[in-house]
Short mmCIF file of C-alpha atoms in Angstrom, two decimals:
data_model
loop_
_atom_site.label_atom_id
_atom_site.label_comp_id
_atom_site.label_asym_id
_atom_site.label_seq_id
_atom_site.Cartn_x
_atom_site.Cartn_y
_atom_site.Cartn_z
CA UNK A 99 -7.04 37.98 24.37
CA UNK A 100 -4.89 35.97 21.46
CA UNK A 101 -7.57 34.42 19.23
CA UNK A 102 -7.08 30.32 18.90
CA UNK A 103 -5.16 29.25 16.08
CA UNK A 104 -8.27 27.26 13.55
CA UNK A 105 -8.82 24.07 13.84
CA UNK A 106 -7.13 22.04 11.54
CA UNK A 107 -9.21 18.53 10.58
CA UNK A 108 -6.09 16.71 9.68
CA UNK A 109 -4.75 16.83 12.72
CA UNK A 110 -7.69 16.10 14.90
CA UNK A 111 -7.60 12.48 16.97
CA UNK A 112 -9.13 9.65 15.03
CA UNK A 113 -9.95 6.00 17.15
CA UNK A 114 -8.55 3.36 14.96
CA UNK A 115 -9.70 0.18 16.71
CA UNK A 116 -7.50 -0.32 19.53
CA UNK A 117 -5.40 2.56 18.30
CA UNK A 118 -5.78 5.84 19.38
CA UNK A 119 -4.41 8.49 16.50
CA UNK A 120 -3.16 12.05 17.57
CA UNK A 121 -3.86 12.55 13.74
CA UNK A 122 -5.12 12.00 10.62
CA UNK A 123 -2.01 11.97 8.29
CA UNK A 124 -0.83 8.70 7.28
CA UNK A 125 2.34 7.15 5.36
CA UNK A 126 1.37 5.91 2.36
CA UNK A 127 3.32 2.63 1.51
CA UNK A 128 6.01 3.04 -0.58
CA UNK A 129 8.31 1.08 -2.76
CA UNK A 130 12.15 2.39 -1.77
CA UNK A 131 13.85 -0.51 -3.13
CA UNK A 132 16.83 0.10 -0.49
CA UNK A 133 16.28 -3.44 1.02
CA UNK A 134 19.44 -5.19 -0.50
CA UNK A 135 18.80 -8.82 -1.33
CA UNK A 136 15.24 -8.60 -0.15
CA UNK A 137 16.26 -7.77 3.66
CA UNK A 138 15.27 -4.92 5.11
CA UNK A 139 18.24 -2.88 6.30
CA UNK A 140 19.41 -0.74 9.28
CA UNK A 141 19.08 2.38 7.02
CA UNK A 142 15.39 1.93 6.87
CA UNK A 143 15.34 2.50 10.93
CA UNK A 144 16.27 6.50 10.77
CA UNK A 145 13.89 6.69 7.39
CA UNK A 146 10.87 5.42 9.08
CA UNK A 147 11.57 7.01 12.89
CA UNK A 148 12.35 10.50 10.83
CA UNK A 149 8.32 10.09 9.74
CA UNK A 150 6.76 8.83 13.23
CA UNK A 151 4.97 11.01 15.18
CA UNK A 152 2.93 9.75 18.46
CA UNK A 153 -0.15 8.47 17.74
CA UNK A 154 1.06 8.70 14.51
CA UNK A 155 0.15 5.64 11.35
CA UNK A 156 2.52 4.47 9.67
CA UNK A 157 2.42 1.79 6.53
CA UNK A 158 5.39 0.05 5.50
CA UNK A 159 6.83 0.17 1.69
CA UNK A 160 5.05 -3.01 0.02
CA UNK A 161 6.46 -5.94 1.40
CA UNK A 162 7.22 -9.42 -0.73
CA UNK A 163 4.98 -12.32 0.70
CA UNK A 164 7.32 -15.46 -0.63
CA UNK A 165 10.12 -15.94 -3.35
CA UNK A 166 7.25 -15.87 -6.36
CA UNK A 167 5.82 -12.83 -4.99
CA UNK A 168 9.14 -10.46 -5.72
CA UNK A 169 8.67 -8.26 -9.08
CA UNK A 170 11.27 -5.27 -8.30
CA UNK A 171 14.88 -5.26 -7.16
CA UNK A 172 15.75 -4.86 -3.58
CA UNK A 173 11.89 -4.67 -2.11
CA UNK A 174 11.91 -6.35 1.37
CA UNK A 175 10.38 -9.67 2.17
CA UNK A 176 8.97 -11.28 5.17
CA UNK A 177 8.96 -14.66 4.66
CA UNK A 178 12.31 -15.62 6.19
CA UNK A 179 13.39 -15.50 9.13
CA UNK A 180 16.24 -13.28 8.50
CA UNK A 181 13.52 -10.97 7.09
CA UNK A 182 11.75 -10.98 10.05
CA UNK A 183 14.68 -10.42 12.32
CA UNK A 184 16.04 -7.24 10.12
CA UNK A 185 12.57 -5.73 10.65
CA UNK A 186 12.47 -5.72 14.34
CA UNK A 187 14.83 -3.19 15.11
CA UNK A 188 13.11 -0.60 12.27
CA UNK A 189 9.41 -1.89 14.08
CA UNK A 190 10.99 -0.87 17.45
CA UNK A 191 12.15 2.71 16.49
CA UNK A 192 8.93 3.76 15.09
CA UNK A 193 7.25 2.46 18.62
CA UNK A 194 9.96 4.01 20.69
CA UNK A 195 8.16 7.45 19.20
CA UNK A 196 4.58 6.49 19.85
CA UNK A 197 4.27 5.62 16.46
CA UNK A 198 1.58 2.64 15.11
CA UNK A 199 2.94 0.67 12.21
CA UNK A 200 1.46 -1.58 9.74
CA UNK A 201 3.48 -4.17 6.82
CA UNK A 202 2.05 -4.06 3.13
CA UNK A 203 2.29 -7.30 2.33
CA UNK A 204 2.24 -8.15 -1.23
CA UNK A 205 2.43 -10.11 -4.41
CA UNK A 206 3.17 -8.66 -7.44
CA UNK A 207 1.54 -11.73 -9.70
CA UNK A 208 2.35 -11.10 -13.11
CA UNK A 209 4.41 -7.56 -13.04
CA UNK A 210 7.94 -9.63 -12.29
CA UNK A 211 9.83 -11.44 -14.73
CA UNK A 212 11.77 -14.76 -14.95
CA UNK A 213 15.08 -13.03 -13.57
CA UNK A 214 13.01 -12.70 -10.21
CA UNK A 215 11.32 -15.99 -9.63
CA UNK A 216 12.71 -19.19 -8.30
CA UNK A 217 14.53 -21.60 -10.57
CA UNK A 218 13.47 -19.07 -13.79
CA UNK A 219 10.31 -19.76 -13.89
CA UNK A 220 7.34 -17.67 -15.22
CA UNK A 221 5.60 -15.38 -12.87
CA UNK A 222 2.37 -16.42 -11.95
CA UNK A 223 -1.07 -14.17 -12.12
CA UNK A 224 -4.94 -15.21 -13.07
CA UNK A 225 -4.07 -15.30 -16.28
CA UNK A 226 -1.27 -16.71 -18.93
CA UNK A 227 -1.93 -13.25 -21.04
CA UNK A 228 1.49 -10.93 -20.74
CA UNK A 229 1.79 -7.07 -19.73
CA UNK A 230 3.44 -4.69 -22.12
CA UNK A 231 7.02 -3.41 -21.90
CA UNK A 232 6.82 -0.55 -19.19
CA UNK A 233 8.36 2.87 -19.10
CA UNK A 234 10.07 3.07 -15.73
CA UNK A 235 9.55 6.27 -13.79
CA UNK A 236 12.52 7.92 -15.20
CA UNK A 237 10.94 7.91 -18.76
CA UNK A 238 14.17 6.35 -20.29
CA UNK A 239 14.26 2.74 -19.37
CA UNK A 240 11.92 0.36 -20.01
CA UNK A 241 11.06 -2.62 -18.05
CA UNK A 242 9.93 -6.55 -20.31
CA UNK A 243 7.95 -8.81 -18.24
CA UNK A 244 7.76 -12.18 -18.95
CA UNK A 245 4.54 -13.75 -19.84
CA UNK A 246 2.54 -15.42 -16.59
CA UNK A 247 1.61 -18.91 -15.74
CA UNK A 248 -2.01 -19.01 -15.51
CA UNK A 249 -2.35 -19.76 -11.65
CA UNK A 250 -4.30 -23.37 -11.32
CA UNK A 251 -7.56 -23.55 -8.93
CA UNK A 252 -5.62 -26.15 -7.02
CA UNK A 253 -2.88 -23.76 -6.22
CA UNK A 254 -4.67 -20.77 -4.96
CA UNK A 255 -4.73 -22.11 -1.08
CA UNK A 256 -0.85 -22.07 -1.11
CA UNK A 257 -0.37 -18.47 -2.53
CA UNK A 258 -3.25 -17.93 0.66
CA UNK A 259 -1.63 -19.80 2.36
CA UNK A 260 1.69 -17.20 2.16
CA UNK A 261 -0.20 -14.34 2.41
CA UNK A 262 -1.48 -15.88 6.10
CA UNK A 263 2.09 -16.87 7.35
CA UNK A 264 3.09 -13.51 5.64
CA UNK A 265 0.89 -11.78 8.61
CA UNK A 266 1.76 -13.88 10.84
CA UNK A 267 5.92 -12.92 10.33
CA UNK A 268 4.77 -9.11 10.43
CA UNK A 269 2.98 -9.80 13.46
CA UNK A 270 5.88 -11.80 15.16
CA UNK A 271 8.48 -8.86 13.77
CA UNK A 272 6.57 -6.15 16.23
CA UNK A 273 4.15 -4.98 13.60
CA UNK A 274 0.87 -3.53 14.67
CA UNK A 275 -0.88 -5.45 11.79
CA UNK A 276 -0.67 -5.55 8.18
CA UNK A 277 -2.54 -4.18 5.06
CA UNK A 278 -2.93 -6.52 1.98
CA UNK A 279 -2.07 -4.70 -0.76
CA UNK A 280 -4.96 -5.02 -3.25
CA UNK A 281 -3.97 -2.44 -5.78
CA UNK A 282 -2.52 -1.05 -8.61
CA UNK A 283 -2.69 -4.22 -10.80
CA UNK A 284 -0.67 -6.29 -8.31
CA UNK A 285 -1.99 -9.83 -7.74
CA UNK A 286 -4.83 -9.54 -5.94
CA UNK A 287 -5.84 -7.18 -8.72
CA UNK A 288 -5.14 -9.06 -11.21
CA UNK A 289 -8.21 -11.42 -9.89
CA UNK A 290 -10.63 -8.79 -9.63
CA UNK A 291 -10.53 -6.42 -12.71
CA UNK A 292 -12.07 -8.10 -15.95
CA UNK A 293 -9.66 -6.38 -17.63
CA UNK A 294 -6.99 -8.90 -17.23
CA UNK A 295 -8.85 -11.94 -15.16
CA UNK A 296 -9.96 -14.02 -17.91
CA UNK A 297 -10.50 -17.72 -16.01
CA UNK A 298 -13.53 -19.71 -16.37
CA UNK A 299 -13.59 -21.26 -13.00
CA UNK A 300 -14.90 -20.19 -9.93
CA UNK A 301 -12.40 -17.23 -9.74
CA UNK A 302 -13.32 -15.60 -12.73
CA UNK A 303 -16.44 -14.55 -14.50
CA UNK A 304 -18.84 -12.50 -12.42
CA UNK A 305 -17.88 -9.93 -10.27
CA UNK A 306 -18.72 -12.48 -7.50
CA UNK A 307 -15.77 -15.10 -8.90
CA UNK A 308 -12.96 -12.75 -9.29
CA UNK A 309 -13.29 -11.13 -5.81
CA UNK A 310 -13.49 -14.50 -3.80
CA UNK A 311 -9.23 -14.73 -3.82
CA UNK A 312 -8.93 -11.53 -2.53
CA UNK A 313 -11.47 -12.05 0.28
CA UNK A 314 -10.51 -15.68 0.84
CA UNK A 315 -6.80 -14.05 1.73
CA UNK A 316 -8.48 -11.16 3.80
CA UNK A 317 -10.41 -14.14 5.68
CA UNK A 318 -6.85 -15.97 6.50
CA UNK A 319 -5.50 -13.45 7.64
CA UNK A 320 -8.48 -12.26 9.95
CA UNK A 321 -8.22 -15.57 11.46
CA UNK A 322 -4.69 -15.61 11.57
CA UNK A 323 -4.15 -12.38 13.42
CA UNK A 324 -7.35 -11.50 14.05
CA UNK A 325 -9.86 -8.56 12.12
CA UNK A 326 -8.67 -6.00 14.28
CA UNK A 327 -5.45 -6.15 12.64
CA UNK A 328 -6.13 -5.93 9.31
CA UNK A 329 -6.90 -3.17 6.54
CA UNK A 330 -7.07 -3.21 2.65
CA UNK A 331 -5.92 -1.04 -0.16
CA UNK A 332 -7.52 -1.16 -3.19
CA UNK A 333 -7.71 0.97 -6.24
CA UNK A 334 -10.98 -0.09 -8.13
CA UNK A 335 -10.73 2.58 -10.94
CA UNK A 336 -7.16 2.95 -11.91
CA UNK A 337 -5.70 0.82 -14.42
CA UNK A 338 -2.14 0.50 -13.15
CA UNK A 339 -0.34 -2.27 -15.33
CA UNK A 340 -2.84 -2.42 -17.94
CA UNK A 341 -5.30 -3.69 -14.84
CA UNK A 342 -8.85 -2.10 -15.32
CA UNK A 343 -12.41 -3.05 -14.61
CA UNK A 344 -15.06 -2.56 -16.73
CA UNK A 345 -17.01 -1.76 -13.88
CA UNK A 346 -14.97 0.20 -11.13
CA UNK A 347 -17.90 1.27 -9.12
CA UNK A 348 -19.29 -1.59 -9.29
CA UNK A 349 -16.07 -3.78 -8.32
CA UNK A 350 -15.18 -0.96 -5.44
CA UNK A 351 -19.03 -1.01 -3.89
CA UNK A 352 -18.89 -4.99 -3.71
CA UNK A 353 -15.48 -5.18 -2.04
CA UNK A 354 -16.53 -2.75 0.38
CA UNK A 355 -19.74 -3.98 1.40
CA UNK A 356 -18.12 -7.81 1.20
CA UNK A 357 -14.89 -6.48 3.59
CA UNK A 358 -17.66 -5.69 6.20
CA UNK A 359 -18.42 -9.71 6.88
CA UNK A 360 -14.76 -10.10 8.09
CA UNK A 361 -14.63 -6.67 10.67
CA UNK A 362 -11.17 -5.43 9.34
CA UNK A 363 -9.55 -2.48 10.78
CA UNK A 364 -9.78 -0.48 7.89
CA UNK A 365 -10.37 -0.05 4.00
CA UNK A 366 -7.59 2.51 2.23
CA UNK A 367 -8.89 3.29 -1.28
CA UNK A 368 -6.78 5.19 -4.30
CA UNK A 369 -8.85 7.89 -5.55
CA UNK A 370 -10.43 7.60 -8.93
CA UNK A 371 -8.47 10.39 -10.20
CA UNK A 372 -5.63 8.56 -9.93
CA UNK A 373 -5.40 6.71 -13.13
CA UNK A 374 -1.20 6.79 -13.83
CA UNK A 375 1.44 7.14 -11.16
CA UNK A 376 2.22 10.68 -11.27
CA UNK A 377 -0.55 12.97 -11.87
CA UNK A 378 -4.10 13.46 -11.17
CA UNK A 379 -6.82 14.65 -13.35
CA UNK A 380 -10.51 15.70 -13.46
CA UNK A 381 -12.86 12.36 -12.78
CA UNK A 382 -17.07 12.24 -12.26
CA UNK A 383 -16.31 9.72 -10.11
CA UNK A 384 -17.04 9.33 -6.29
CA UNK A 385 -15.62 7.22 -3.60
CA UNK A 386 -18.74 7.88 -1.46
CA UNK A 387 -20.57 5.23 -2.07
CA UNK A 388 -17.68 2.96 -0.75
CA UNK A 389 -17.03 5.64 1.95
CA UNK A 390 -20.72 4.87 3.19
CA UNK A 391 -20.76 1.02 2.59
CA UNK A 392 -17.80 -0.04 4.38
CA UNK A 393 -18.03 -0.12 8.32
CA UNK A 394 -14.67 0.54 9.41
CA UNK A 395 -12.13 3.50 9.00
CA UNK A 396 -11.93 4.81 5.47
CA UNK A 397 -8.55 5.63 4.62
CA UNK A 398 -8.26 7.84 0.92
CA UNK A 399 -4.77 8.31 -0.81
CA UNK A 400 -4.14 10.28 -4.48
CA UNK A 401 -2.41 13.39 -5.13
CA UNK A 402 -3.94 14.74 -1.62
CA UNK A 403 -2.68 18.15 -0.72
CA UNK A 404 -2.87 19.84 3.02
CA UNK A 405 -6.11 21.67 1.62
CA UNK A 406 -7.50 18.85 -0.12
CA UNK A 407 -6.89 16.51 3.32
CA UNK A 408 -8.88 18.69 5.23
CA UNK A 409 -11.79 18.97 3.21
CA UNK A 410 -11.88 15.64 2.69
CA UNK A 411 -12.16 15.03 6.77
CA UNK A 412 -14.23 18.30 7.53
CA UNK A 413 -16.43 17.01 4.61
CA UNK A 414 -16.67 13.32 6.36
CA UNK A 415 -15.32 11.70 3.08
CA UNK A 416 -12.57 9.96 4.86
CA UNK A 417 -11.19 9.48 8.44
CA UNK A 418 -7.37 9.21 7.38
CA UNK A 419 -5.74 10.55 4.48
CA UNK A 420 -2.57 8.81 3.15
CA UNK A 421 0.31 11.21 2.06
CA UNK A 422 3.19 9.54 -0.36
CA UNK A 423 5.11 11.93 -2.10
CA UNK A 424 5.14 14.92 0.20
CA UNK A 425 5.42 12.35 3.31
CA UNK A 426 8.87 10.91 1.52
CA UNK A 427 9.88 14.76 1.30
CA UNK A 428 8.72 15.87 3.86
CA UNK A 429 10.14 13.88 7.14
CA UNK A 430 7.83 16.16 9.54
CA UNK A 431 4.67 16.63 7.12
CA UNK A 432 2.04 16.60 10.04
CA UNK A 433 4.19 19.58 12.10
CA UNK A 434 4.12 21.63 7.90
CA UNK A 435 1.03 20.82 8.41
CA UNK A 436 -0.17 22.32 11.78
CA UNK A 437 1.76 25.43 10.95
CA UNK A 438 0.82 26.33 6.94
CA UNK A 439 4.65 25.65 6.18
CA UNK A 440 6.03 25.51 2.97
CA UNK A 441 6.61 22.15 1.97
CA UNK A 442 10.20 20.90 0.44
CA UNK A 443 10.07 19.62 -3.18
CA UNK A 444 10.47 16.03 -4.00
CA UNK A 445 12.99 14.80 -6.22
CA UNK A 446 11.10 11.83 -8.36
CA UNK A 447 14.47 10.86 -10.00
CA UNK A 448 16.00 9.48 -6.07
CA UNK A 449 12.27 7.71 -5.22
CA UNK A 450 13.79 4.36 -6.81
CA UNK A 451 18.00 4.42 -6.28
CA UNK A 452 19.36 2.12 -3.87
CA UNK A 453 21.13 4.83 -2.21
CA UNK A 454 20.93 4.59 1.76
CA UNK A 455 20.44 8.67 2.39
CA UNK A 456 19.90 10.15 -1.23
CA UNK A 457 16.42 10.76 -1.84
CA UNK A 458 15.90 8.75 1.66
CA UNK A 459 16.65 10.39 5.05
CA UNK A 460 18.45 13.64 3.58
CA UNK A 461 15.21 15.76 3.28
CA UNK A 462 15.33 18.27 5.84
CA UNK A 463 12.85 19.10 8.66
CA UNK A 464 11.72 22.35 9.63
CA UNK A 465 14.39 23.32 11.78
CA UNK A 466 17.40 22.67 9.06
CA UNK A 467 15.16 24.49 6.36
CA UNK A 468 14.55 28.00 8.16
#
């Protein structure tokens, strides 16, 4: 008698809410920049369908709450309802498969520049100090930012305010829910690492202070939508666009523990070996203690291979691992997975073009590889 095949954790079933997951492999949001004039666009329908599996999750590329929220060329929006319209059709293809889909919505606060807001003005963030000229990901070009406008505590409801209407659109486009996209120095990060949050009202200071935005948002949109629809990435220990935290533990075991008075979905977490974009190194630290605090599903993302995945579940460290890279290369990652096949290489220099199939829905599956 043939022995069974092992079991492989990743792709075990997983209850998320009211969702039932045939796996554990997610898609990670990611920035494509395809969306032409901030509109999501048919091309995006075969990119996102090519990755959908049933019972498969799925979380869109980070998704521009309102005009001052837009820091990168051709990112899509949902504020309009043209926006909201063009994502219907790429919402209904992934559900056509079985798939379950949630929008990053996002602000990037003070990583934009003048060229990008309304009527020129500055971008706005926690703060009025700048960021430093980036090096884009091809290592040649360098982006300038424009120094911020120091958001005032009488304004702060409003840029809530978009992030609730912001779910709302998702919800009204077909989405399954939405994540807020509290990462990787973005606005919401810009509030809570000390690093760059230097206010003196009640959103800054203490730990306490410069996490109330954040949850105040997560709160709208709980109420909005309702808890069950929500999740959360956060990265408490990179330092993305010069955004760190004195105390990343710290920050990371008070957001998680906080989350938990609002019952959202879930809680996706960058590891803390992720401190740049690209690569990973050796770090004492531990998202276990968050792991343990929070109450929901605990979703982990960072330079995760298959092996690492599965330890990671076997080990009960996480429920869902997020794949980026190798899920943009690799249209049929959970089927590499279930079989130990080779993976196809990604091509870094195509992550950012606005080309419709370079780099986009030309990676081949299994079947045009053999």
């Amino acid at each position: 008698m043939a022995s069974e095949a092992p079991m492989v954790p990743l792709l075990t079933p997983h209850k998320l809410g009211n969702f039932n997951l045939s796996h554990r492999v997610v898609l990670a949001p990611l920035a494509r920049q395809r969306s032409y004039n901030y509109v999501p666009q048919p091309h995006a329908i075969l990119y996102y369908s090519q990755r959908t599996t049933k019972g498969g999750l799925l979380i869109s590329e980070a998704t521009c709450i309102s005009p001052t929220a837009i820091g990168y060329a051709n990112t899509p929006g949902i504020w309009t309802k043209e926006q909201i319209e063009a994502w219907k059709p790429i919402v209904d293809a992934v559900h056509a498969k079985g798939g379950i889909f949630f929008c990053q919505i996002w602000h990037t606060g003070r990583v934009s520049n003048s060229g990008f807001q309304p009527n020129g003005q500055a971008p706005i963030s926690s703060t009025d100090k700048g960021l430093s000229p980036q090096i884009q990901s091809n290592g040649i070009s360098v982006t300038v930012h424009d120094p911020p406008r120091r958001l005032r505590t009488d304004e702060i409801p409003q840029v809530i305010n978009d992030f609730r209407l912001a779910a709302r659109n998702a919800v009204q486009a077909g989405f399954d829910g939405v994540e807020i996209h509290g990462a990787h120095g973005y606005l919401l990060d810009q509030f809570m690492k000390d690093q760059v949050n230097d206010r003196t009202d009640e959103y800054g200071g203490s730990l306490e202070n410069r996490c109330r935005f954040p949850l105040e948002v997560v709160k709208a949109i709980a109420d909005e939508i309702g808890a069950e629809r929500v999740g959360i990435r956060l990265s408490p220990f990179a330092n993305y666009n010069e955004c760190g935290d004195s105390g990343p533990e710290e920050l990371g075991l008070y957001m998680a523990n906080s989350l938990n008075r609002y019952n959202i979905l879930y809680c996706h977490m960058v590891e803390p070996r992720m401190k740049t974009v690209w690569e990973k190194a050796e770090c004492p630290h531990s998202l276990a203690p968050m792991r343990k605090a929070f109450n929901g599903t605990f979703i982990v993302a960072g330079g995760y291979d298959r092996e690492d995945g599965n330890s990671a579940v076997a080990e009960n460290r996480a429920d869902l691992v997020a794949y980026g890279r190798w899920f943009l290369s690799n249209p049929d990652l959970p089927k590499r997975f279930e079989l130990g096949a080779p993976l196809n290489k990604y091509h870094r220099e195509t992550f950012y073009t606005s080309d419709p199939v370079i780099g986009y829905t030309d990676y081949p599956f299994l079947e045009d590889s053999s």
